[in-house]
XYZ file of C-alpha atoms in Angstrom:
572
model
C 201.367 61.778 -5.343
C 199.930 62.938 -8.684
C 197.036 61.461 -10.309
C 197.384 59.662 -13.637
C 196.287 61.187 -16.950
C 195.841 60.397 -20.468
C 198.329 62.476 -22.399
C 198.197 60.720 -25.701
C 196.160 61.562 -28.894
C 192.841 60.149 -30.101
C 191.852 60.372 -33.784
C 188.532 61.494 -34.966
C 185.900 59.062 -33.759
C 182.287 58.342 -33.848
C 180.341 56.960 -30.831
C 182.224 53.644 -31.078
C 184.913 54.000 -33.663
C 188.204 54.605 -31.798
C 190.981 55.696 -34.170
C 188.747 56.089 -37.274
C 189.049 59.112 -39.424
C 185.927 60.686 -40.723
C 185.395 60.916 -44.441
C 183.577 63.943 -45.905
C 180.580 61.704 -46.736
C 180.311 60.255 -43.232
C 180.649 63.643 -41.525
C 177.991 65.261 -43.623
C 175.656 62.358 -43.201
C 176.241 62.105 -39.415
C 175.626 65.793 -38.956
C 172.551 65.672 -41.155
C 173.694 68.919 -42.670
C 171.677 68.782 -45.809
C 169.807 71.515 -47.628
C 169.143 74.957 -46.297
C 168.037 75.647 -42.699
C 168.918 73.741 -39.551
C 168.746 70.088 -38.713
C 169.267 68.322 -35.301
C 171.326 65.136 -35.386
C 171.022 62.135 -32.979
C 173.007 61.747 -29.834
C 176.812 61.784 -30.199
C 179.812 62.803 -28.098
C 179.203 63.024 -24.248
C 175.655 61.730 -24.487
C 176.851 58.566 -26.370
C 179.833 58.031 -24.412
C 178.047 58.486 -20.987
C 175.158 56.158 -22.087
C 172.797 59.047 -22.524
C 169.768 58.701 -24.921
C 169.188 62.312 -25.637
C 167.866 63.371 -29.120
C 170.087 66.382 -29.416
C 167.826 68.770 -27.884
C 169.281 68.928 -24.394
C 171.362 71.701 -22.940
C 174.744 69.731 -22.611
C 175.685 71.530 -19.503
C 178.051 69.361 -17.682
C 179.643 65.789 -17.782
C 177.026 63.126 -17.373
C 174.005 65.088 -18.898
C 171.477 62.684 -20.139
C 171.315 64.505 -23.423
C 173.610 66.657 -25.493
C 172.646 69.379 -27.848
C 173.125 69.236 -31.401
C 174.838 69.273 -33.771
C 172.713 71.914 -35.409
C 173.549 73.367 -38.782
C 172.196 76.872 -39.695
C 172.440 78.121 -43.241
C 171.722 81.586 -44.854
C 168.071 80.925 -45.468
C 167.326 80.218 -41.895
C 165.768 83.064 -39.779
C 168.565 82.373 -37.142
C 171.467 83.101 -39.598
C 171.450 86.780 -39.110
C 172.107 86.561 -35.382
C 174.532 83.581 -35.667
C 176.626 85.075 -38.462
C 177.724 88.014 -36.173
C 179.277 88.637 -32.803
C 179.140 91.421 -30.242
C 180.895 94.053 -32.508
C 178.258 95.046 -35.092
C 180.921 96.394 -37.298
C 181.461 92.786 -38.608
C 178.901 90.435 -40.095
C 180.035 87.164 -41.613
C 178.959 85.296 -44.726
C 179.669 81.682 -43.881
C 178.139 78.802 -45.834
C 176.921 77.450 -42.458
C 177.115 78.032 -38.608
C 177.456 74.621 -36.736
C 176.225 74.784 -33.177
C 177.902 72.016 -31.227
C 177.337 70.520 -27.795
C 180.177 67.972 -27.308
C 183.883 67.521 -28.112
C 182.944 64.838 -30.687
C 180.834 67.278 -32.676
C 183.656 69.820 -32.698
C 185.796 66.962 -34.002
C 183.312 66.063 -36.802
C 182.921 69.853 -37.698
C 186.757 70.373 -37.988
C 187.154 67.179 -40.000
C 184.396 68.187 -42.349
C 185.960 71.613 -42.908
C 189.346 70.116 -43.769
C 187.783 67.435 -46.086
C 185.818 70.051 -48.061
C 188.413 72.734 -48.010
C 186.312 75.261 -46.182
C 188.085 77.562 -43.678
C 186.666 77.123 -40.156
C 186.407 79.591 -37.324
C 185.407 79.268 -33.836
C 182.991 81.375 -31.781
C 182.251 81.069 -27.895
C 181.000 84.256 -26.484
C 181.199 86.253 -29.713
C 183.305 89.188 -28.232
C 186.010 89.034 -30.785
C 186.958 92.716 -31.471
C 188.112 92.386 -35.129
C 186.730 90.401 -38.027
C 188.674 87.101 -37.254
C 185.463 85.043 -37.212
C 183.519 87.018 -39.727
C 186.047 87.584 -42.463
C 184.949 86.648 -46.026
C 187.150 83.624 -46.263
C 185.538 81.973 -43.256
C 183.088 79.351 -44.655
C 182.231 77.384 -41.563
C 181.790 78.868 -37.998
C 181.798 76.455 -35.084
C 179.623 77.904 -32.369
C 180.579 76.392 -29.041
C 177.986 78.386 -26.938
C 176.061 75.107 -26.109
C 179.289 73.457 -24.903
C 179.057 75.295 -21.687
C 179.576 72.930 -18.807
C 181.291 74.016 -15.539
C 182.010 71.570 -12.677
C 184.535 69.403 -10.837
C 186.354 66.405 -12.318
C 187.371 64.175 -9.412
C 189.527 62.008 -11.738
C 191.830 64.880 -12.541
C 191.255 66.794 -9.225
C 190.586 69.860 -11.072
C 187.673 72.008 -12.155
C 186.469 72.144 -15.752
C 185.140 75.029 -17.772
C 183.944 74.560 -21.286
C 184.399 77.183 -23.932
C 180.814 78.258 -24.269
C 180.341 78.900 -20.720
C 180.060 82.663 -20.060
C 182.159 84.119 -17.235
C 179.291 85.117 -15.096
C 177.951 81.605 -15.183
C 181.327 80.062 -14.503
C 181.674 82.277 -11.432
C 178.296 81.412 -10.170
C 178.834 77.647 -10.611
C 182.362 77.639 -8.955
C 181.421 79.783 -6.079
C 177.987 78.283 -5.230
C 179.273 74.858 -5.579
C 182.775 75.061 -3.966
C 183.350 78.470 -2.811
C 186.159 79.064 -5.308
C 186.704 81.113 -8.571
C 189.191 82.101 -11.164
C 190.538 85.578 -11.439
C 188.853 86.289 -14.737
C 187.394 89.284 -16.438
C 184.603 91.668 -15.283
C 182.215 91.290 -18.271
C 179.881 88.420 -17.287
C 178.603 87.692 -20.926
C 182.140 86.999 -22.272
C 182.715 83.450 -23.294
C 185.561 81.384 -21.509
C 186.658 80.050 -24.721
C 188.557 83.042 -26.036
C 188.880 84.757 -22.687
C 191.175 82.047 -21.115
C 193.373 81.288 -24.138
C 194.050 84.982 -24.433
C 195.501 85.109 -20.825
C 192.441 86.215 -18.843
C 192.747 88.931 -16.247
C 190.227 90.781 -14.041
C 189.435 92.297 -10.661
C 191.153 89.545 -8.711
C 194.283 89.371 -10.738
C 196.376 91.674 -8.484
C 195.517 89.104 -5.712
C 195.709 85.781 -7.568
C 197.285 86.372 -10.980
C 195.943 85.659 -14.431
C 193.292 82.861 -15.361
C 196.070 80.955 -17.182
C 198.371 80.979 -13.997
C 195.632 78.450 -12.763
C 195.311 76.497 -16.068
C 196.051 72.806 -15.440
C 194.999 71.084 -18.690
C 193.167 71.451 -21.933
C 191.215 69.170 -24.298
C 191.545 70.294 -27.808
C 190.711 69.434 -31.448
C 193.900 69.778 -33.677
C 194.657 68.789 -37.292
C 197.815 67.014 -38.176
C 199.933 67.139 -41.355
C 197.724 64.361 -43.035
C 194.596 66.377 -42.353
C 193.338 64.214 -39.638
C 191.428 65.953 -36.747
C 192.277 64.606 -33.322
C 191.325 65.277 -29.804
C 194.336 65.546 -27.557
C 194.750 66.173 -23.825
C 197.655 68.290 -22.460
C 198.538 69.299 -19.037
C 201.203 71.402 -17.352
C 202.966 68.471 -15.701
C 206.658 68.338 -16.424
C 206.541 64.942 -17.804
C 203.697 65.342 -20.108
C 204.822 65.044 -23.778
C 202.037 67.430 -24.731
C 203.093 70.091 -22.209
C 204.021 72.667 -24.998
C 200.487 72.576 -26.376
C 199.219 73.612 -22.867
C 201.829 76.369 -22.740
C 200.720 77.725 -26.111
C 197.222 78.029 -24.628
C 198.247 80.263 -21.806
C 197.965 83.541 -23.854
C 198.401 82.995 -27.530
C 194.745 84.083 -28.271
C 192.095 82.046 -30.131
C 191.961 80.710 -33.492
C 195.687 79.782 -34.063
C 196.197 76.164 -33.027
C 192.878 74.294 -32.770
C 189.577 74.306 -30.891
C 189.690 73.966 -27.070
C 186.761 71.854 -25.948
C 187.435 71.857 -22.270
C 189.667 73.724 -19.884
C 190.801 72.094 -16.553
C 191.652 74.640 -13.761
C 193.779 73.999 -10.553
C 196.182 76.292 -8.871
C 199.873 75.342 -8.883
C 200.854 73.393 -5.810
C 197.078 73.057 -4.765
C 195.854 69.641 -3.675
C 199.139 68.419 -2.286
C 199.655 67.206 1.394
C 196.990 66.474 4.014
C 193.463 67.482 2.956
C 194.656 67.870 -0.692
C 191.481 66.170 -2.049
C 189.250 68.918 -0.923
C 188.045 70.809 -4.078
C 187.577 73.984 -2.056
C 191.488 74.152 -1.807
C 192.198 73.791 -5.508
C 191.426 77.332 -6.731
C 191.463 80.858 -5.321
C 188.780 81.593 -2.763
C 187.490 85.182 -3.380
C 186.633 87.629 -0.697
C 183.288 87.057 1.056
C 182.453 90.788 0.578
C 183.910 93.784 -1.240
C 183.961 97.373 -0.369
C 183.046 98.941 -3.632
C 183.445 102.695 -4.739
C 182.706 104.891 -7.759
C 183.721 108.478 -7.729
C 183.584 111.025 -10.690
C 185.132 114.340 -11.741
C 183.093 116.748 -13.849
C 184.528 118.098 -16.967
C 183.023 121.599 -16.328
C 185.897 123.583 -14.872
C 188.363 120.734 -15.638
C 191.740 122.362 -16.807
C 194.601 120.540 -18.531
C 196.574 120.799 -15.387
C 193.863 119.349 -13.194
C 193.204 116.486 -15.671
C 196.949 115.669 -15.904
C 197.297 115.854 -12.139
C 194.615 113.049 -11.555
C 196.106 110.680 -14.243
C 199.669 111.312 -13.020
C 198.698 110.557 -9.362
C 196.829 107.393 -10.424
C 199.863 106.235 -12.469
C 202.282 106.817 -9.628
C 200.174 105.022 -7.159
C 200.059 102.024 -9.449
C 203.775 102.103 -9.848
C 204.416 102.155 -6.125
C 201.791 99.589 -5.202
C 201.930 96.789 -7.898
C 204.449 94.493 -6.415
C 203.361 91.043 -5.327
C 202.306 90.975 -1.653
C 201.634 94.766 -1.639
C 199.093 95.691 1.207
C 196.989 96.919 -1.616
C 197.070 93.635 -3.511
C 193.252 93.220 -2.941
C 192.479 96.671 -4.347
C 191.553 96.802 -8.124
C 190.670 100.031 -9.639
C 189.730 101.381 -13.258
C 190.243 105.065 -13.899
C 187.934 105.719 -16.917
C 188.727 109.249 -18.395
C 185.927 109.515 -20.924
C 185.616 112.291 -23.571
C 184.399 115.653 -22.608
C 180.955 115.203 -24.214
C 180.205 112.529 -21.416
C 180.031 115.487 -18.933
C 182.253 113.701 -16.384
C 184.591 110.817 -16.027
C 184.823 108.319 -13.274
C 187.109 105.844 -11.187
C 185.601 102.585 -10.017
C 187.438 100.579 -7.325
C 186.920 97.535 -5.165
C 188.863 96.097 -2.087
C 188.424 92.951 0.012
C 186.201 94.260 2.872
C 187.856 91.799 5.332
C 191.255 93.337 4.945
C 192.177 95.200 8.226
C 191.565 98.956 7.770
C 189.963 98.363 4.182
C 187.990 101.596 4.430
C 190.981 103.554 5.485
C 193.002 102.033 2.659
C 190.387 102.877 0.225
C 190.076 106.541 1.597
C 193.898 107.039 1.279
C 193.865 105.763 -2.255
C 191.013 108.134 -3.324
C 192.797 111.023 -1.581
C 196.160 110.311 -3.367
C 194.537 110.235 -6.675
C 192.732 113.430 -6.354
C 195.631 115.293 -4.504
C 196.623 118.559 -6.019
C 194.022 118.525 -8.714
C 191.964 121.419 -7.389
C 188.797 119.905 -8.480
C 186.892 117.536 -5.935
C 185.370 114.273 -6.930
C 181.867 113.228 -6.355
C 181.071 110.034 -4.619
C 178.497 108.231 -6.779
C 178.437 104.828 -5.005
C 180.024 103.325 -1.851
C 178.835 100.267 -0.151
C 179.787 96.717 1.029
C 178.180 94.059 -1.042
C 178.787 90.221 -1.283
C 181.477 89.136 -3.778
C 179.283 87.133 -6.220
C 176.785 90.019 -6.443
C 179.503 92.524 -7.053
C 181.211 90.255 -9.632
C 177.972 89.388 -11.764
C 175.465 92.273 -11.102
C 177.027 95.428 -9.827
C 177.490 97.838 -12.823
C 180.856 99.217 -11.699
C 183.111 97.297 -13.968
C 180.785 95.871 -16.565
C 180.947 96.936 -20.235
C 178.265 99.048 -21.882
C 175.756 97.530 -24.316
C 177.607 95.140 -26.632
C 174.996 95.421 -29.470
C 177.023 98.339 -30.769
C 179.796 99.002 -33.219
C 183.200 99.627 -31.564
C 186.979 99.924 -32.084
C 189.460 99.308 -29.318
C 193.203 99.420 -28.662
C 195.500 98.440 -25.707
C 198.831 99.166 -23.959
C 200.680 97.796 -21.024
C 202.508 100.370 -18.796
C 205.607 99.506 -16.776
C 205.785 103.045 -15.255
C 203.366 105.869 -14.579
C 202.595 108.271 -17.499
C 205.070 110.576 -18.993
C 204.191 114.182 -19.511
C 203.652 113.900 -23.262
C 201.335 111.085 -22.828
C 199.346 113.049 -20.220
C 198.936 116.035 -22.550
C 197.908 113.726 -25.397
C 195.139 112.172 -23.310
C 193.839 115.525 -22.430
C 193.958 116.845 -25.993
C 192.008 114.053 -27.468
C 189.657 113.473 -24.775
C 188.574 117.207 -24.815
C 188.527 117.783 -28.502
C 185.665 119.985 -29.530
C 185.320 118.556 -33.058
C 184.187 115.193 -31.660
C 181.148 114.382 -29.598
C 181.477 110.767 -28.338
C 180.265 110.163 -24.719
C 181.006 106.570 -25.003
C 184.681 107.153 -26.141
C 187.108 106.556 -23.266
C 190.202 104.833 -21.877
C 189.872 102.229 -19.117
C 193.105 102.336 -17.037
C 193.243 99.229 -14.883
C 195.474 98.951 -11.774
C 197.613 95.924 -12.651
C 200.405 93.863 -11.404
C 200.613 92.259 -7.988
C 200.500 88.463 -8.429
C 200.542 88.793 -12.117
C 204.090 90.110 -11.733
C 205.129 87.024 -9.695
C 205.282 84.885 -12.753
C 208.157 84.667 -15.255
C 207.806 86.023 -18.654
C 208.259 82.713 -20.329
C 206.248 80.679 -17.819
C 203.126 81.398 -19.850
C 202.710 82.855 -23.319
C 201.882 86.056 -21.727
C 205.290 87.917 -21.460
C 204.119 91.252 -19.829
C 205.009 90.235 -16.272
C 206.220 93.543 -14.699
C 203.457 95.965 -15.717
C 201.683 98.323 -13.368
C 198.700 99.404 -15.599
C 196.829 98.017 -18.447
C 195.050 100.348 -20.871
C 191.869 99.666 -22.900
C 191.161 102.432 -25.325
C 187.591 102.014 -26.934
C 184.964 104.030 -28.781
C 181.342 102.836 -29.086
C 178.855 103.981 -31.749
C 175.640 102.959 -33.383
C 175.511 103.853 -37.023
C 177.691 102.645 -39.911
C 177.640 106.191 -41.187
C 179.805 107.241 -38.167
C 182.489 104.667 -38.683
C 185.054 106.891 -40.284
C 184.729 109.703 -37.498
C 185.251 107.212 -34.660
C 188.008 105.225 -36.271
C 189.840 108.417 -37.097
C 189.515 109.642 -33.511
C 190.845 106.603 -31.832
C 193.583 106.173 -34.362
C 194.793 109.816 -34.028
C 194.483 109.589 -30.263
C 196.543 106.401 -29.943
C 199.262 107.494 -32.323
C 199.737 110.823 -30.538
C 199.936 109.134 -27.062
C 202.775 106.843 -28.346
C 204.400 109.347 -30.923
C 207.684 108.887 -29.303
C 207.667 105.201 -29.993
C 206.160 105.099 -33.544
C 202.497 105.379 -32.652
C 202.288 102.204 -30.577
C 203.294 101.142 -27.021
C 206.558 99.653 -28.081
C 208.278 97.455 -25.503
C 210.611 99.573 -23.489
C 211.289 101.362 -19.972
C 207.735 102.871 -19.904
C 205.487 100.798 -22.192
C 205.386 97.035 -22.921
C 203.299 96.212 -25.822
C 199.632 95.255 -26.347
C 197.040 92.689 -25.105
C 195.994 89.971 -27.619
C 192.440 89.750 -26.268
C 191.934 93.445 -27.236
C 192.706 92.555 -30.808
C 193.763 95.428 -32.900
C 194.378 94.731 -36.498
C 195.812 98.250 -37.155
C 198.959 96.837 -35.597
C 199.572 94.982 -38.861
C 199.682 98.146 -40.914
C 202.720 100.367 -41.218
C 200.499 103.382 -41.553
C 199.203 102.910 -38.075
C 202.394 101.130 -36.695
C 205.463 103.048 -37.480
C 207.594 101.479 -34.733
C 209.291 98.786 -36.631
C 208.003 96.313 -34.118
C 205.613 93.788 -35.744
C 202.259 92.986 -34.245
C 203.201 89.564 -32.987
C 206.163 91.121 -30.903
C 203.822 93.708 -29.534
C 201.709 90.975 -28.111
C 204.143 88.155 -27.398
C 207.717 89.676 -27.333
C 210.306 86.815 -27.110
C 207.714 84.095 -26.634
C 206.505 84.316 -30.359
C 209.142 81.922 -31.674
C 208.092 79.278 -29.147
C 204.491 79.943 -30.152
C 205.493 79.281 -33.826
C 207.095 76.076 -32.963
C 203.962 74.944 -31.303
C 202.023 76.020 -34.449
C 204.314 73.864 -36.714
C 203.493 70.846 -34.569
C 199.984 71.259 -33.820
C 198.578 73.063 -36.912
C 200.996 72.458 -39.736
C 198.430 72.816 -42.482
C 197.528 76.208 -41.055
C 193.792 75.201 -40.764
C 193.264 77.739 -37.878
C 194.164 81.211 -39.086
C 193.212 84.886 -39.177
C 194.729 88.231 -39.501
C 196.575 87.895 -36.204
C 197.036 84.190 -35.702
C 200.401 82.671 -34.919
C 202.153 82.186 -38.177
C 203.957 79.020 -39.297
C 207.773 79.308 -39.089
C 208.951 81.008 -42.298
C 205.515 82.403 -42.958
C 204.769 86.063 -43.842
């Protein structure tokens, strides 16, 4: 028996004004957004709805909180503006008229309505990890910062866990696991915000075992704008009879900034909660391993020949190809081979496996032996131990990203098979180039597939459902003066690897396009993408037309747009 749900729409409202549209004057007055600097408004949104009496200075971390943060408006003269106008990628600094920090869905609603009524383009930031300038471009005039909308908890009315967009992944994992012993199979960087991570598909070290995060997405609350320019809060679920089901589907991999602002995600695994004992929250999401056997090994560049290097990558790709079916004995093993530029001195491979799997140590040893077999150069064991899952996921440095207060450029690729010889040679050529010294320039090659590949290409907006590896090309640096050198290197590298398919991983027998959360604006330009396949098909393949239909219904005025947002049908 399924619980009831509210599937309709609600217009922009104040604390007690159901169905009332905000005017520009009302919104500006309500937010107290006057003059330069920052102003705190009184309680709205959840605090008002819950009977709270907060002054706007609370943390707003969860339903029923006695006080809700914000809204708070930061303008260019405020000392905080320099921090709030930029994200993790220091290549990009925005120039918005204001940054609006919000602590409730009603505050998001008001901010969106204000942007529409004043003709100012909005953009949304949660964790700030957008790779390109989608939130910082010159035409963005109002940034809606959801970092204080960060609740994580259990919603008994919907029998689902909720995660708000400002919650960082590490905090979400801690709350879900400490409170109920469950998790979502999300990413390995604990500082990434849930808002952008989930809507882009979301994968991580448990995805081979449990699929993508969006495979467990039950519902969303979102602020959208209709053809009349009215901002509304809507609630959509994956239920077959939900009239807003297509809106939910569009948030299972379309990427952020295309349809509206998600103010809450609800998570429940398909089929969970049914039958006897179905009301137990601990059975509604995946339960991670209690302990992990983790491993980091490395190969020195000194003495590394092209043949040895290609052998290691070839072996790794073949292993992934053979062991990426759903139900594989290696489903709980996740690994990243990280060939770094020669100037780093060595490159590593990091692996984890469920320590409770029978023969886990032997499975790990067999995997390591297979990857290194025939290379003629031994790996060094840098780390090997059994540690609790939560510690491994939030604190162990094996999979976490480097310092994100840097400049960087990234690219991506899905692989449906192991590496062809021309790609292997291109990897070696560019990672060993003597005219480039970049120890933080590498490719992170993740073992992929497993339960990810048990879902149909059209069941979510993520169409790549038979891949065996996911590649993350990235180069980090500090100074703006080095931009041209790093950008040239990664672009030449990427084009050379995929020279046979127009310089990008065109969908085909071997490669299968790109990952929207590793946004790469180069895909829009013919000089970097000579494949004849547009960026939207590299990300979404045959799902793009369906996404455009959702765009036409839920954002017909194209309020939410950036260089790689879903276009309206008939648009450029």
